[in-house]
PDB file of C-alpha atoms in Angstrom:
ATOM      1  CA  MET A 201     106.766  94.936  83.581  1.00 45.00           C
ATOM      2  CA  VAL A 202     105.627  98.457  84.225  1.00 51.00           C
ATOM      3  CA  LEU A 203     105.904  98.119  88.095  1.00 57.00           C
ATOM      4  CA  CYS A 204     109.391  97.061  88.115  1.00 62.00           C
ATOM      5  CA  LEU A 205     111.853  99.710  86.826  1.00 61.00           C
ATOM      6  CA  ARG A 206     115.136  98.371  88.095  1.00 65.00           C
ATOM      7  CA  VAL A 207     117.041  95.247  89.083  1.00 68.00           C
ATOM      8  CA  GLU A 208     119.876  94.918  91.378  1.00 67.00           C
ATOM      9  CA  TYR A 209     121.766  92.355  93.442  1.00 66.00           C
ATOM     10  CA  TRP A 210     121.148  92.164  97.154  1.00 73.00           C
ATOM     11  CA  THR A 211     123.399  90.094  99.331  1.00 74.00           C
ATOM     12  CA  ASP A 212     121.792  88.109 102.387  1.00 74.00           C
ATOM     13  CA  PHE A 213     124.168  88.141 105.012  1.00 77.00           C
ATOM     14  CA  SER A 214     123.629  86.019 108.097  1.00 79.00           C
ATOM     15  CA  ASP A 215     125.497  85.905 111.478  1.00 82.00           C
ATOM     16  CA  ARG A 216     124.995  82.157 112.143  1.00 81.00           C
ATOM     17  CA  GLY A 217     126.485  82.472 115.602  1.00 83.00           C
ATOM     18  CA  THR A 218     123.794  85.047 116.464  1.00 85.00           C
ATOM     19  CA  GLN A 219     121.008  83.017 114.566  1.00 83.00           C
ATOM     20  CA  TYR A 220     121.701  79.822 116.537  1.00 84.00           C
ATOM     21  CA  LYS A 221     122.938  81.025 119.870  1.00 87.00           C
ATOM     22  CA  ASP A 222     119.421  80.763 121.484  1.00 84.00           C
ATOM     23  CA  GLN A 223     116.768  78.025 120.756  1.00 86.00           C
ATOM     24  CA  PRO A 224     114.466  78.219 118.847  1.00 87.00           C
ATOM     25  CA  ALA A 225     116.919  79.939 116.197  1.00 81.00           C
ATOM     26  CA  GLN A 226     116.419  83.487 115.557  1.00 81.00           C
ATOM     27  CA  PHE A 227     116.892  83.951 111.766  1.00 77.00           C
ATOM     28  CA  ASN A 228     115.878  87.690 111.666  1.00 81.00           C
ATOM     29  CA  LEU A 229     118.214  88.666 114.443  1.00 83.00           C
ATOM     30  CA  GLY A 230     121.226  87.120 112.554  1.00 82.00           C
ATOM     31  CA  LYS A 231     120.374  89.381 109.387  1.00 82.00           C
ATOM     32  CA  SER A 232     119.643  92.706 111.224  1.00 83.00           C
ATOM     33  CA  PHE A 233     123.054  94.163 111.762  1.00 84.00           C
ATOM     34  CA  ASP A 234     123.808  97.658 110.516  1.00 85.00           C
ATOM     35  CA  THR A 235     126.006  96.628 107.557  1.00 82.00           C
ATOM     36  CA  PHE A 236     123.975  93.594 106.543  1.00 82.00           C
ATOM     37  CA  GLY A 237     121.927  93.564 103.445  1.00 76.00           C
ATOM     38  CA  PRO A 238     123.918  95.605 101.125  1.00 75.00           C
ATOM     39  CA  THR A 239     122.616  96.378  97.487  1.00 76.00           C
ATOM     40  CA  GLY A 240     124.098  97.498  94.338  1.00 72.00           C
ATOM     41  CA  PRO A 241     126.324  99.029  93.514  1.00 72.00           C
ATOM     42  CA  TYR A 242     124.472  99.396  90.287  1.00 72.00           C
ATOM     43  CA  LEU A 243     120.936  99.628  89.268  1.00 73.00           C
ATOM     44  CA  VAL A 244     119.923  98.187  85.829  1.00 75.00           C
ATOM     45  CA  SER A 245     117.099  99.486  84.217  1.00 76.00           C
ATOM     46  CA  THR A 246     114.557  96.745  83.051  1.00 75.00           C
ATOM     47  CA  ASP A 247     114.714  98.171  79.372  1.00 78.00           C
ATOM     48  CA  SER A 248     118.539  97.003  79.202  1.00 79.00           C
ATOM     49  CA  PHE A 249     117.715  93.457  79.090  1.00 78.00           C
ATOM     50  CA  SER A 250     114.978  91.331  77.194  1.00 80.00           C
ATOM     51  CA  ASP A 251     113.847  88.994  79.827  1.00 82.00           C
ATOM     52  CA  PRO A 252     114.019  89.569  83.666  1.00 76.00           C
ATOM     53  CA  ASN A 253     112.916  86.059  84.177  1.00 81.00           C
ATOM     54  CA  ASP A 254     116.011  84.687  82.651  1.00 86.00           C
ATOM     55  CA  LEU A 255     119.048  86.587  84.170  1.00 84.00           C
ATOM     56  CA  GLN A 256     122.076  84.853  85.258  1.00 85.00           C
ATOM     57  CA  ILE A 257     123.224  85.395  88.994  1.00 83.00           C
ATOM     58  CA  VAL A 258     126.881  84.402  89.770  1.00 86.00           C
ATOM     59  CA  THR A 259     128.503  84.908  93.280  1.00 84.00           C
ATOM     60  CA  THR A 260     132.176  84.311  93.757  1.00 85.00           C
ATOM     61  CA  VAL A 261     134.203  84.306  97.046  1.00 85.00           C
ATOM     62  CA  ASN A 262     138.026  84.989  96.450  1.00 88.00           C
ATOM     63  CA  GLY A 263     137.428  84.167  92.914  1.00 89.00           C
ATOM     64  CA  GLU A 264     135.825  80.686  93.300  1.00 86.00           C
ATOM     65  CA  VAL A 265     132.233  80.350  91.977  1.00 88.00           C
ATOM     66  CA  ARG A 266     129.784  79.628  94.839  1.00 84.00           C
ATOM     67  CA  GLN A 267     126.659  80.275  93.209  1.00 84.00           C
ATOM     68  CA  ASN A 268     125.733  80.150  89.499  1.00 88.00           C
ATOM     69  CA  ASP A 269     121.875  80.142  88.604  1.00 88.00           C
ATOM     70  CA  ARG A 270     119.394  81.765  86.542  1.00 88.00           C
ATOM     71  CA  THR A 271     116.106  83.781  87.459  1.00 85.00           C
ATOM     72  CA  SER A 272     114.332  81.407  85.234  1.00 88.00           C
ATOM     73  CA  ASN A 273     114.894  78.728  87.997  1.00 88.00           C
ATOM     74  CA  MET A 274     113.034  80.655  90.560  1.00 86.00           C
ATOM     75  CA  ILE A 275     109.723  79.088  91.874  1.00 88.00           C
ATOM     76  CA  PHE A 276     107.858  82.272  91.072  1.00 87.00           C
ATOM     77  CA  ASP A 277     108.807  84.690  88.381  1.00 86.00           C
ATOM     78  CA  ILE A 278     109.005  88.464  89.122  1.00 83.00           C
ATOM     79  CA  PRO A 279     105.693  89.421  87.832  1.00 85.00           C
ATOM     80  CA  LYS A 280     104.174  86.826  89.977  1.00 90.00           C
ATOM     81  CA  LEU A 281     106.227  87.931  93.063  1.00 87.00           C
ATOM     82  CA  ILE A 282     105.197  91.489  92.593  1.00 88.00           C
ATOM     83  CA  SER A 283     101.387  90.574  91.994  1.00 91.00           C
ATOM     84  CA  TYR A 284     101.379  88.445  95.155  1.00 93.00           C
ATOM     85  CA  ILE A 285     103.283  90.848  97.348  1.00 92.00           C
ATOM     86  CA  SER A 286     101.068  93.864  96.452  1.00 92.00           C
ATOM     87  CA  SER A 287      97.893  91.754  97.043  1.00 95.00           C
ATOM     88  CA  ILE A 288      99.044  91.634 100.745  1.00 96.00           C
ATOM     89  CA  THR A 289     100.747  95.052 101.213  1.00 94.00           C
ATOM     90  CA  SER A 290     100.853  98.433  99.368  1.00 93.00           C
ATOM     91  CA  LEU A 291     104.021  98.992  97.283  1.00 89.00           C
ATOM     92  CA  ALA A 292     105.300 102.557  96.842  1.00 88.00           C
ATOM     93  CA  ALA A 293     107.861 104.073  94.344  1.00 83.00           C
ATOM     94  CA  GLY A 294     111.470 102.986  95.758  1.00 82.00           C
ATOM     95  CA  ASP A 295     110.264  99.805  97.479  1.00 85.00           C
ATOM     96  CA  ILE A 296     112.688  96.915  97.259  1.00 83.00           C
ATOM     97  CA  ILE A 297     111.521  93.463  97.021  1.00 84.00           C
ATOM     98  CA  PHE A 298     114.065  90.707  97.886  1.00 81.00           C
ATOM     99  CA  SER A 299     113.617  87.112  96.600  1.00 81.00           C
ATOM    100  CA  GLY A 300     115.322  83.969  97.836  1.00 74.00           C
ATOM    101  CA  THR A 301     118.804  82.962  97.061  1.00 75.00           C
ATOM    102  CA  PRO A 302     120.145  80.482  94.362  1.00 73.00           C
ATOM    103  CA  GLU A 303     121.528  77.009  95.261  1.00 73.00           C
ATOM    104  CA  GLY A 304     125.270  77.321  96.968  1.00 66.00           C
ATOM    105  CA  VAL A 305     124.587  79.227 100.067  1.00 68.00           C
ATOM    106  CA  GLY A 306     127.379  78.721 102.714  1.00 64.00           C
ATOM    107  CA  PHE A 307     125.063  77.183 105.310  1.00 65.00           C
ATOM    108  CA  ARG A 308     124.547  74.024 103.420  1.00 69.00           C
ATOM    109  CA  ASN A 309     128.192  73.223 102.544  1.00 68.00           C
ATOM    110  CA  GLY A 310     129.755  74.854 105.630  1.00 71.00           C
ATOM    111  CA  SER A 311     131.942  77.446 103.813  1.00 74.00           C
ATOM    112  CA  PHE A 312     131.070  80.657 105.747  1.00 75.00           C
ATOM    113  CA  LEU A 313     132.603  83.889 104.814  1.00 75.00           C
ATOM    114  CA  LYS A 314     135.646  84.892 106.961  1.00 76.00           C
ATOM    115  CA  ASP A 315     137.174  88.273 107.687  1.00 78.00           C
ATOM    116  CA  GLY A 316     139.066  89.431 104.578  1.00 80.00           C
ATOM    117  CA  GLU A 317     137.457  87.343 102.076  1.00 72.00           C
ATOM    118  CA  HIS A 318     136.118  89.149  98.818  1.00 76.00           C
ATOM    119  CA  ARG A 319     132.497  88.264  97.607  1.00 74.00           C
ATOM    120  CA  ARG A 320     131.399  89.642  94.197  1.00 76.00           C
ATOM    121  CA  ASN A 321     128.107  89.264  92.267  1.00 72.00           C
ATOM    122  CA  ASP A 322     128.315  89.225  88.488  1.00 69.00           C
ATOM    123  CA  ASP A 323     125.769  88.565  85.674  1.00 57.00           C
TER     124      ASP A 323
END
């Protein structure tokens, strides 16, 4: 994967109140606050693991596992995502491609983050 040099976690926060305040729902507006979409804190070089298409993704909230999945369960693997996106738009050094999220998002089970809760991603 010559085009992909690093992999990192990205957290897709959504303000559901803002998203659903008006109809139809405004999904992008609920994701557009200044502190939403944090990445890192670490970048991992792709030469530090053998297969980017089989990485474990674990998200905990206050120590409770909310998401536990592998990149091998993604609909499209990372090379396919890069190929498809680059066929539509130019990619430059430093660009970030965000993919979807594993099963377990708060919207489906009603367990939204609250002030003071601690969210963590591990691999």
